[in-house]
mmCIF file of C-alpha atoms in Angstrom:
data_model
loop_
_atom_site.group_PDB
_atom_site.id
_atom_site.type_symbol
_atom_site.label_atom_id
_atom_site.label_comp_id
_atom_site.label_asym_id
_atom_site.label_seq_id
_atom_site.Cartn_x
_atom_site.Cartn_y
_atom_site.Cartn_z
ATOM 1 C CA MET A 703 -110.349 23.455 -26.407
ATOM 2 C CA ASN A 704 -106.748 24.706 -26.968
ATOM 3 C CA MET A 705 -105.321 21.829 -28.850
ATOM 4 C CA PRO A 706 -101.761 20.946 -27.413
ATOM 5 C CA ASP A 707 -98.674 19.500 -29.019
ATOM 6 C CA GLY A 708 -98.748 15.916 -28.252
ATOM 7 C CA SER A 709 -95.704 15.140 -30.348
ATOM 8 C CA ALA A 710 -93.306 15.825 -27.919
ATOM 9 C CA ALA A 711 -91.966 12.764 -26.040
ATOM 10 C CA VAL A 712 -89.726 14.309 -23.725
ATOM 11 C CA SER A 713 -89.178 17.535 -22.424
ATOM 12 C CA ASP A 714 -87.707 19.866 -24.983
ATOM 13 C CA GLY A 715 -87.194 22.999 -23.170
ATOM 14 C CA GLY A 716 -90.794 24.090 -23.778
ATOM 15 C CA PRO A 717 -93.483 24.400 -20.848
ATOM 16 C CA PRO A 718 -93.171 22.006 -18.008
ATOM 17 C CA MET A 719 -95.218 18.843 -18.297
ATOM 18 C CA ALA A 720 -98.321 18.221 -15.915
ATOM 19 C CA VAL A 721 -98.945 14.741 -16.130
ATOM 20 C CA LEU A 722 -102.247 13.262 -14.801
ATOM 21 C CA ALA A 723 -101.343 9.613 -13.947
ATOM 22 C CA PHE A 724 -103.886 6.854 -13.468
ATOM 23 C CA ASP A 725 -102.090 4.120 -15.199
ATOM 24 C CA HIS A 726 -102.500 2.000 -11.842
ATOM 25 C CA ARG A 727 -103.545 -1.468 -12.580
ATOM 26 C CA GLU A 728 -106.471 -3.405 -10.712
ATOM 27 C CA ARG A 729 -104.968 -3.908 -7.182
ATOM 28 C CA ALA A 730 -103.276 -0.384 -6.927
ATOM 29 C CA PHE A 731 -106.259 1.584 -8.255
ATOM 30 C CA ALA A 732 -108.895 -0.292 -6.279
ATOM 31 C CA SER A 733 -106.768 0.262 -3.222
ATOM 32 C CA VAL A 734 -107.900 3.973 -2.779
ATOM 33 C CA ARG A 735 -111.225 2.735 -1.936
ATOM 34 C CA SER A 736 -111.700 1.035 1.572
ATOM 35 C CA THR A 737 -113.923 -1.887 -0.161
ATOM 36 C CA GLY A 738 -112.053 -2.051 -2.984
ATOM 37 C CA MET A 739 -113.578 -1.887 -6.714
ATOM 38 C CA THR A 740 -114.728 -4.279 -9.333
ATOM 39 C CA ARG A 741 -113.195 -4.140 -12.920
ATOM 40 C CA GLU A 742 -116.287 -2.362 -14.258
ATOM 41 C CA GLU A 743 -115.841 0.600 -11.529
ATOM 42 C CA ILE A 744 -112.301 0.757 -12.288
ATOM 43 C CA GLY A 745 -112.979 1.436 -15.930
ATOM 44 C CA ARG A 746 -115.770 3.946 -15.012
ATOM 45 C CA SER A 747 -113.519 5.646 -12.693
ATOM 46 C CA LYS A 748 -110.827 5.811 -15.297
ATOM 47 C CA GLU A 749 -113.334 7.452 -17.731
ATOM 48 C CA LEU A 750 -114.424 10.037 -15.026
ATOM 49 C CA ILE A 751 -110.623 10.903 -14.381
ATOM 50 C CA PHE A 752 -110.223 11.492 -17.992
ATOM 51 C CA GLU A 753 -113.238 13.784 -18.239
ATOM 52 C CA ALA A 754 -111.801 15.538 -15.161
ATOM 53 C CA PHE A 755 -108.385 16.103 -16.879
ATOM 54 C CA VAL A 756 -110.360 17.623 -20.373
ATOM 55 C CA ALA A 757 -112.165 20.012 -17.701
ATOM 56 C CA ALA A 758 -109.187 21.126 -16.271
ATOM 57 C CA VAL A 759 -107.408 21.667 -19.535
ATOM 58 C CA ASP A 760 -110.478 23.722 -20.527
ATOM 59 C CA SER A 761 -110.162 25.862 -17.615
ATOM 60 C CA GLY A 762 -106.554 26.603 -18.073
ATOM 61 C CA LEU A 763 -103.457 25.000 -16.698
ATOM 62 C CA ALA A 764 -101.080 27.896 -16.061
ATOM 63 C CA GLY A 765 -99.003 27.471 -19.043
ATOM 64 C CA THR A 766 -98.069 24.071 -18.147
ATOM 65 C CA ARG A 767 -98.191 20.956 -20.938
ATOM 66 C CA PRO A 768 -100.929 18.636 -19.934
ATOM 67 C CA GLY A 769 -100.532 15.028 -20.517
ATOM 68 C CA VAL A 770 -101.739 11.569 -19.314
ATOM 69 C CA LEU A 771 -100.203 8.358 -18.002
ATOM 70 C CA ILE A 772 -102.809 5.589 -18.984
ATOM 71 C CA ASP A 773 -102.398 1.817 -19.221
ATOM 72 C CA GLU A 774 -103.676 -0.201 -21.985
ATOM 73 C CA GLU A 775 -105.859 -2.606 -19.802
ATOM 74 C CA PHE A 776 -108.307 -0.397 -18.514
ATOM 75 C CA GLY A 777 -107.530 2.825 -20.500
ATOM 76 C CA ALA A 778 -107.049 1.743 -24.063
ATOM 77 C CA PRO A 779 -109.675 4.066 -25.729
ATOM 78 C CA ILE A 780 -108.648 6.813 -23.139
ATOM 79 C CA ALA A 781 -105.001 6.479 -24.600
ATOM 80 C CA ARG A 782 -106.785 6.676 -28.291
ATOM 81 C CA ARG A 783 -108.844 9.831 -27.279
ATOM 82 C CA ALA A 784 -106.039 11.580 -25.483
ATOM 83 C CA ALA A 785 -103.673 11.216 -28.693
ATOM 84 C CA ALA A 786 -106.505 12.159 -30.961
ATOM 85 C CA LEU A 787 -107.001 15.336 -28.878
ATOM 86 C CA GLY A 788 -103.371 16.203 -29.157
ATOM 87 C CA PHE A 789 -102.169 15.245 -25.528
ATOM 88 C CA PRO A 790 -98.858 13.803 -24.839
ATOM 89 C CA VAL A 791 -99.661 9.819 -23.797
ATOM 90 C CA SER A 792 -97.353 7.842 -21.770
ATOM 91 C CA MET A 793 -98.222 4.373 -21.054
ATOM 92 C CA PRO A 794 -96.797 1.510 -18.484
ATOM 93 C CA VAL A 795 -94.520 -1.534 -19.940
ATOM 94 C CA GLU A 796 -94.216 -3.073 -16.304
ATOM 95 C CA ARG A 797 -96.270 -5.923 -14.944
ATOM 96 C CA ALA A 798 -97.571 -4.782 -11.608
ATOM 97 C CA PHE A 799 -96.203 -5.706 -8.147
ATOM 98 C CA GLU A 800 -93.355 -8.026 -9.524
ATOM 99 C CA PRO A 801 -90.230 -7.677 -7.311
ATOM 100 C CA VAL A 802 -87.940 -7.613 -10.359
ATOM 101 C CA PHE A 803 -88.915 -5.532 -13.155
ATOM 102 C CA THR A 804 -91.078 -7.951 -15.983
ATOM 103 C CA PHE A 805 -92.665 -6.864 -19.016
ATOM 104 C CA GLU A 806 -96.510 -6.829 -18.817
ATOM 105 C CA TYR A 807 -96.925 -8.449 -22.350
ATOM 106 C CA GLY A 808 -93.500 -10.677 -21.970
ATOM 107 C CA GLY A 809 -91.683 -10.323 -25.219
ATOM 108 C CA ASP A 810 -94.828 -8.893 -26.903
ATOM 109 C CA TYR A 811 -94.317 -5.682 -25.443
ATOM 110 C CA ARG A 812 -92.837 -4.336 -28.641
ATOM 111 C CA ARG A 813 -96.211 -5.022 -30.650
ATOM 112 C CA HIS A 814 -98.173 -3.333 -28.083
ATOM 113 C CA LEU A 815 -96.217 -0.255 -27.681
ATOM 114 C CA LEU A 816 -96.174 0.104 -31.513
ATOM 115 C CA GLU A 817 -99.966 -0.287 -31.792
ATOM 116 C CA PHE A 818 -100.197 2.931 -29.486
ATOM 117 C CA ARG A 819 -96.937 4.560 -30.245
ATOM 118 C CA PRO A 820 -97.188 6.633 -27.163
ATOM 119 C CA ALA A 821 -94.982 9.671 -26.477
ATOM 120 C CA CYS A 822 -93.454 7.952 -23.673
ATOM 121 C CA ALA A 823 -93.173 4.330 -22.372
ATOM 122 C CA LYS A 824 -93.149 4.260 -18.477
ATOM 123 C CA ALA A 825 -91.294 1.687 -16.408
ATOM 124 C CA LEU A 826 -91.693 1.347 -12.494
ATOM 125 C CA VAL A 827 -88.711 -0.205 -11.090
ATOM 126 C CA HIS A 828 -87.877 -1.020 -7.485
ATOM 127 C CA HIS A 829 -84.323 -0.877 -7.364
ATOM 128 C CA ARG A 830 -81.508 -0.049 -4.479
ATOM 129 C CA THR A 831 -77.840 -0.696 -5.262
ATOM 130 C CA THR A 832 -77.962 -2.987 -2.010
ATOM 131 C CA ASP A 833 -80.588 -5.074 -3.557
ATOM 132 C CA PRO A 834 -79.277 -8.771 -4.659
ATOM 133 C CA LEU A 835 -76.860 -8.732 -7.415
ATOM 134 C CA GLU A 836 -78.580 -11.199 -9.529
ATOM 135 C CA ALA A 837 -82.002 -9.308 -9.195
ATOM 136 C CA ARG A 838 -80.323 -5.975 -10.075
ATOM 137 C CA GLN A 839 -78.638 -7.639 -13.259
ATOM 138 C CA THR A 840 -81.825 -8.783 -14.408
ATOM 139 C CA GLN A 841 -83.555 -5.620 -14.192
ATOM 140 C CA LEU A 842 -80.572 -3.835 -15.849
ATOM 141 C CA THR A 843 -80.535 -6.054 -18.950
ATOM 142 C CA ARG A 844 -84.134 -5.947 -19.129
ATOM 143 C CA LEU A 845 -84.066 -2.025 -18.837
ATOM 144 C CA ARG A 846 -81.272 -1.682 -21.396
ATOM 145 C CA GLU A 847 -83.283 -3.668 -23.860
ATOM 146 C CA LEU A 848 -86.212 -1.462 -23.401
ATOM 147 C CA SER A 849 -84.238 1.823 -23.781
ATOM 148 C CA GLU A 850 -82.524 0.407 -26.859
ATOM 149 C CA PHE A 851 -85.918 -0.280 -28.478
ATOM 150 C CA LEU A 852 -87.480 2.852 -27.574
ATOM 151 C CA ALA A 853 -84.511 4.796 -28.892
ATOM 152 C CA GLU A 854 -84.938 2.918 -32.129
ATOM 153 C CA GLN A 855 -88.666 3.994 -32.194
ATOM 154 C CA SER A 856 -88.241 7.450 -31.292
ATOM 155 C CA ILE A 857 -90.486 6.703 -28.153
ATOM 156 C CA GLY A 858 -89.561 8.543 -25.013
ATOM 157 C CA PHE A 859 -88.361 6.649 -21.936
ATOM 158 C CA MET A 860 -89.888 7.630 -18.450
ATOM 159 C CA LEU A 861 -88.424 5.597 -15.992
ATOM 160 C CA GLU A 862 -90.250 5.762 -12.333
ATOM 161 C CA LEU A 863 -87.327 4.595 -9.990
ATOM 162 C CA ILE A 864 -88.373 3.743 -6.509
ATOM 163 C CA VAL A 865 -86.046 3.918 -3.654
ATOM 164 C CA GLY A 866 -87.826 4.656 -0.836
ATOM 165 C CA GLN A 867 -88.545 7.712 1.459
ATOM 166 C CA SER A 868 -88.307 8.574 4.980
ATOM 167 C CA ASP A 869 -88.831 11.554 7.238
ATOM 168 C CA GLY A 870 -85.842 10.506 9.359
ATOM 169 C CA GLY A 871 -87.823 9.822 12.269
ATOM 170 C CA THR A 872 -88.463 13.694 12.598
ATOM 171 C CA GLY A 873 -92.015 13.780 11.786
ATOM 172 C CA GLN A 874 -91.278 16.372 8.899
ATOM 173 C CA ILE A 875 -91.918 16.281 5.251
ATOM 174 C CA PRO A 876 -90.554 12.835 3.990
ATOM 175 C CA THR A 877 -87.814 12.920 1.295
ATOM 176 C CA VAL A 878 -86.325 10.352 -0.979
ATOM 177 C CA ASP A 879 -83.269 8.660 -0.044
ATOM 178 C CA VAL A 880 -81.066 10.714 -2.246
ATOM 179 C CA GLU A 881 -77.757 8.988 -2.092
ATOM 180 C CA GLU A 882 -79.454 5.792 -3.029
ATOM 181 C CA LEU A 883 -81.582 7.300 -5.709
ATOM 182 C CA CYS A 884 -78.356 8.843 -7.331
ATOM 183 C CA GLY A 885 -76.384 5.471 -6.643
ATOM 184 C CA SER A 886 -79.250 3.556 -8.647
ATOM 185 C CA MET A 887 -79.546 6.087 -11.420
ATOM 186 C CA ALA A 888 -75.670 5.728 -11.793
ATOM 187 C CA GLU A 889 -75.882 2.075 -11.830
ATOM 188 C CA MET A 890 -78.578 2.155 -14.515
ATOM 189 C CA GLN A 891 -76.539 4.615 -16.444
ATOM 190 C CA ASN A 892 -73.405 2.721 -16.399
ATOM 191 C CA ALA A 893 -75.400 -0.369 -17.480
ATOM 192 C CA GLY A 894 -76.316 1.630 -20.800
ATOM 193 C CA VAL A 895 -80.037 2.275 -19.841
ATOM 194 C CA LEU A 896 -80.736 5.788 -21.379
ATOM 195 C CA VAL A 897 -83.568 7.543 -19.828
ATOM 196 C CA ASP A 898 -85.408 10.710 -21.118
ATOM 197 C CA GLN A 899 -87.512 11.360 -17.743
ATOM 198 C CA TRP A 900 -86.602 10.155 -14.317
ATOM 199 C CA LYS A 901 -89.816 9.831 -12.441
ATOM 200 C CA VAL A 902 -88.527 10.497 -8.822
ATOM 201 C CA GLU A 903 -90.112 10.420 -5.476
ATOM 202 C CA GLY A 904 -90.534 13.724 -3.587
ATOM 203 C CA ILE A 905 -87.750 15.784 -2.620
ATOM 204 C CA SER A 906 -87.593 18.130 0.368
ATOM 205 C CA SER A 907 -84.503 19.886 -0.151
ATOM 206 C CA PRO A 908 -83.495 22.412 -2.949
ATOM 207 C CA ASP A 909 -79.619 20.909 -2.633
ATOM 208 C CA GLU A 910 -80.587 17.508 -3.053
ATOM 209 C CA ALA A 911 -82.798 18.089 -5.818
ATOM 210 C CA ALA A 912 -80.234 19.730 -7.506
ATOM 211 C CA GLN A 913 -77.968 16.716 -6.981
ATOM 212 C CA VAL A 914 -80.623 14.608 -8.648
ATOM 213 C CA ALA A 915 -81.013 16.722 -11.517
ATOM 214 C CA ALA A 916 -77.265 16.611 -11.951
ATOM 215 C CA GLN A 917 -77.056 12.865 -12.059
ATOM 216 C CA ALA A 918 -80.112 12.506 -14.633
ATOM 217 C CA VAL A 919 -78.198 14.283 -17.290
ATOM 218 C CA VAL A 920 -74.879 12.270 -16.772
ATOM 219 C CA ALA A 921 -75.520 9.743 -19.788
ATOM 220 C CA ASN A 922 -78.484 11.754 -21.421
ATOM 221 C CA PRO A 923 -77.543 15.707 -21.673
ATOM 222 C CA ARG A 924 -81.642 16.189 -22.508
ATOM 223 C CA ALA A 925 -82.639 14.035 -19.638
ATOM 224 C CA THR A 926 -85.062 15.818 -17.015
ATOM 225 C CA CYS A 927 -86.620 14.810 -13.929
ATOM 226 C CA VAL A 928 -90.375 14.913 -12.928
ATOM 227 C CA VAL A 929 -91.876 14.568 -9.502
ATOM 228 C CA LEU A 930 -94.430 11.922 -8.335
ATOM 229 C CA GLY A 931 -97.231 11.992 -5.724
ATOM 230 C CA ALA A 932 -96.944 8.599 -3.923
ATOM 231 C CA GLY A 933 -100.404 9.313 -2.759
ATOM 232 C CA ALA A 934 -99.101 11.763 -0.373
ATOM 233 C CA PRO A 935 -101.399 14.295 1.189
ATOM 234 C CA ASN A 936 -101.904 17.973 -0.295
ATOM 235 C CA ASP A 937 -99.602 19.927 2.072
ATOM 236 C CA VAL A 938 -96.674 17.346 1.217
ATOM 237 C CA VAL A 939 -97.189 17.003 -2.426
ATOM 238 C CA GLY A 940 -97.125 21.027 -2.423
ATOM 239 C CA HIS A 941 -93.785 21.098 -1.033
ATOM 240 C CA TRP A 942 -92.506 18.812 -3.201
ATOM 241 C CA LEU A 943 -93.849 20.639 -6.145
ATOM 242 C CA ASP A 944 -92.328 23.695 -4.758
ATOM 243 C CA VAL A 945 -88.728 22.336 -4.671
ATOM 244 C CA ALA A 946 -89.143 20.526 -7.986
ATOM 245 C CA ALA A 947 -90.181 23.820 -9.874
ATOM 246 C CA ALA A 948 -87.462 25.677 -8.271
ATOM 247 C CA THR A 949 -84.665 23.333 -9.818
ATOM 248 C CA PRO A 950 -83.173 23.676 -12.989
ATOM 249 C CA GLY A 951 -83.324 20.007 -14.639
ATOM 250 C CA PHE A 952 -86.876 19.466 -13.121
ATOM 251 C CA SER A 953 -89.413 19.555 -16.196
ATOM 252 C CA GLY A 954 -92.889 19.136 -14.237
ATOM 253 C CA PHE A 955 -94.883 16.547 -12.484
ATOM 254 C CA ALA A 956 -96.801 13.210 -12.912
ATOM 255 C CA ILE A 957 -99.229 12.676 -10.124
ATOM 256 C CA GLY A 958 -102.011 10.440 -9.457
ATOM 257 C CA ARG A 959 -103.656 9.116 -6.466
ATOM 258 C CA SER A 960 -102.976 12.531 -4.671
ATOM 259 C CA ILE A 961 -105.187 14.216 -7.153
ATOM 260 C CA TRP A 962 -108.165 11.728 -7.982
ATOM 261 C CA GLY A 963 -107.989 9.130 -5.047
ATOM 262 C CA GLY A 964 -110.503 10.835 -2.621
ATOM 263 C CA ALA A 965 -112.926 11.624 -5.285
ATOM 264 C CA VAL A 966 -113.148 8.596 -7.037
ATOM 265 C CA ALA A 967 -113.641 6.711 -3.593
ATOM 266 C CA SER A 968 -116.408 9.291 -2.754
ATOM 267 C CA TRP A 969 -118.058 9.152 -6.078
ATOM 268 C CA LEU A 970 -118.293 5.115 -5.859
ATOM 269 C CA ASP A 971 -119.615 5.402 -2.324
ATOM 270 C CA GLY A 972 -122.223 7.866 -3.354
ATOM 271 C CA ARG A 973 -120.835 10.733 -1.146
ATOM 272 C CA LEU A 974 -120.451 13.031 -4.527
ATOM 273 C CA ALA A 975 -122.129 13.207 -7.626
ATOM 274 C CA ARG A 976 -120.393 12.597 -10.699
ATOM 275 C CA HIS A 977 -120.023 16.150 -11.744
ATOM 276 C CA GLN A 978 -118.884 17.054 -8.156
ATOM 277 C CA ALA A 979 -116.088 14.449 -8.550
ATOM 278 C CA ILE A 980 -115.084 15.596 -11.994
ATOM 279 C CA GLU A 981 -114.998 19.132 -10.786
ATOM 280 C CA GLN A 982 -113.053 18.275 -7.485
ATOM 281 C CA ILE A 983 -110.479 16.159 -9.570
ATOM 282 C CA ALA A 984 -110.081 18.676 -12.105
ATOM 283 C CA SER A 985 -109.614 21.531 -9.227
ATOM 284 C CA THR A 986 -106.876 19.416 -7.590
ATOM 285 C CA TYR A 987 -104.998 18.825 -10.855
ATOM 286 C CA ARG A 988 -105.019 22.530 -11.782
ATOM 287 C CA SER A 989 -104.157 23.583 -8.437
ATOM 288 C CA CYS A 990 -100.898 21.447 -8.890
ATOM 289 C CA ALA A 991 -100.135 23.032 -11.846
ATOM 290 C CA LEU A 992 -100.780 26.283 -10.523
ATOM 291 C CA ARG A 993 -98.687 25.681 -7.683
ATOM 292 C CA TYR A 994 -95.868 24.529 -9.766
ATOM 293 C CA MET A 995 -95.916 27.487 -11.995
ATOM 294 C CA GLY A 996 -96.013 29.915 -9.066
ATOM 295 C CA ALA A 997 -93.103 28.289 -7.332
ATOM 296 C CA ARG A 998 -90.994 28.268 -10.678
ATOM 297 C CA VAL A 999 -91.404 31.890 -11.161
ATOM 298 C CA SER A 1000 -91.163 33.017 -7.679
#
């Protein structure tokens, strides 16, 4: 196996990031299967996804920089193994399904981060400039606290900012509400929240992608954007990858359920053997990397 450089916390002008995201906690992870999952099944599934990740790296990822986004609750051993192998590891700090950003481990989040010292800490936040003022101010205060701590510790900050998508009622490929996204980014920047990587919902227009990339660097000239998958089908994710890859200021992708959801459910239901599920996830992940690089150079 070629050993990657796992020390880079954020994009440094090197190869684009190809992040396989499986940091989803119990409710979100189990939702990819119609009958749900036990905690034991979730743990086994995450092990399977990591094996697929390693298999994809071994087969080549088209010059991208592979990494994982994994949670501590179900994936602590995976995080340690990935780091030992030299892969950049990102880990979430948010408590899942809270309407206002809340630390997973409360005031103890610092100790948890320092135990693992991931390349990036990831915070998923639902935030719109039209949300109630008190909720926004609470989120901004907590995010600024987090960003200041991460900067002190030289840990990168990946902010997954969710404002919502729409196809405008046209049935075409959905795109993020770009004006709202940029407005929310600006609100956070003005509040002193320093972000290294903005993990954003898919954008279908190159001009709008450029608008988002320009907003990202307003407070941090080294900041970049990575595109997420939102569990969307392959054709939609492929278009988002094409747009992101062709836009300066985007530095790769961080995609999860769109890559592994179907294979994990089929394996647990007995429709795929374990090695087949691994091969399917590895192939889909590798296809995302190939597509990103192909769009980037075309």
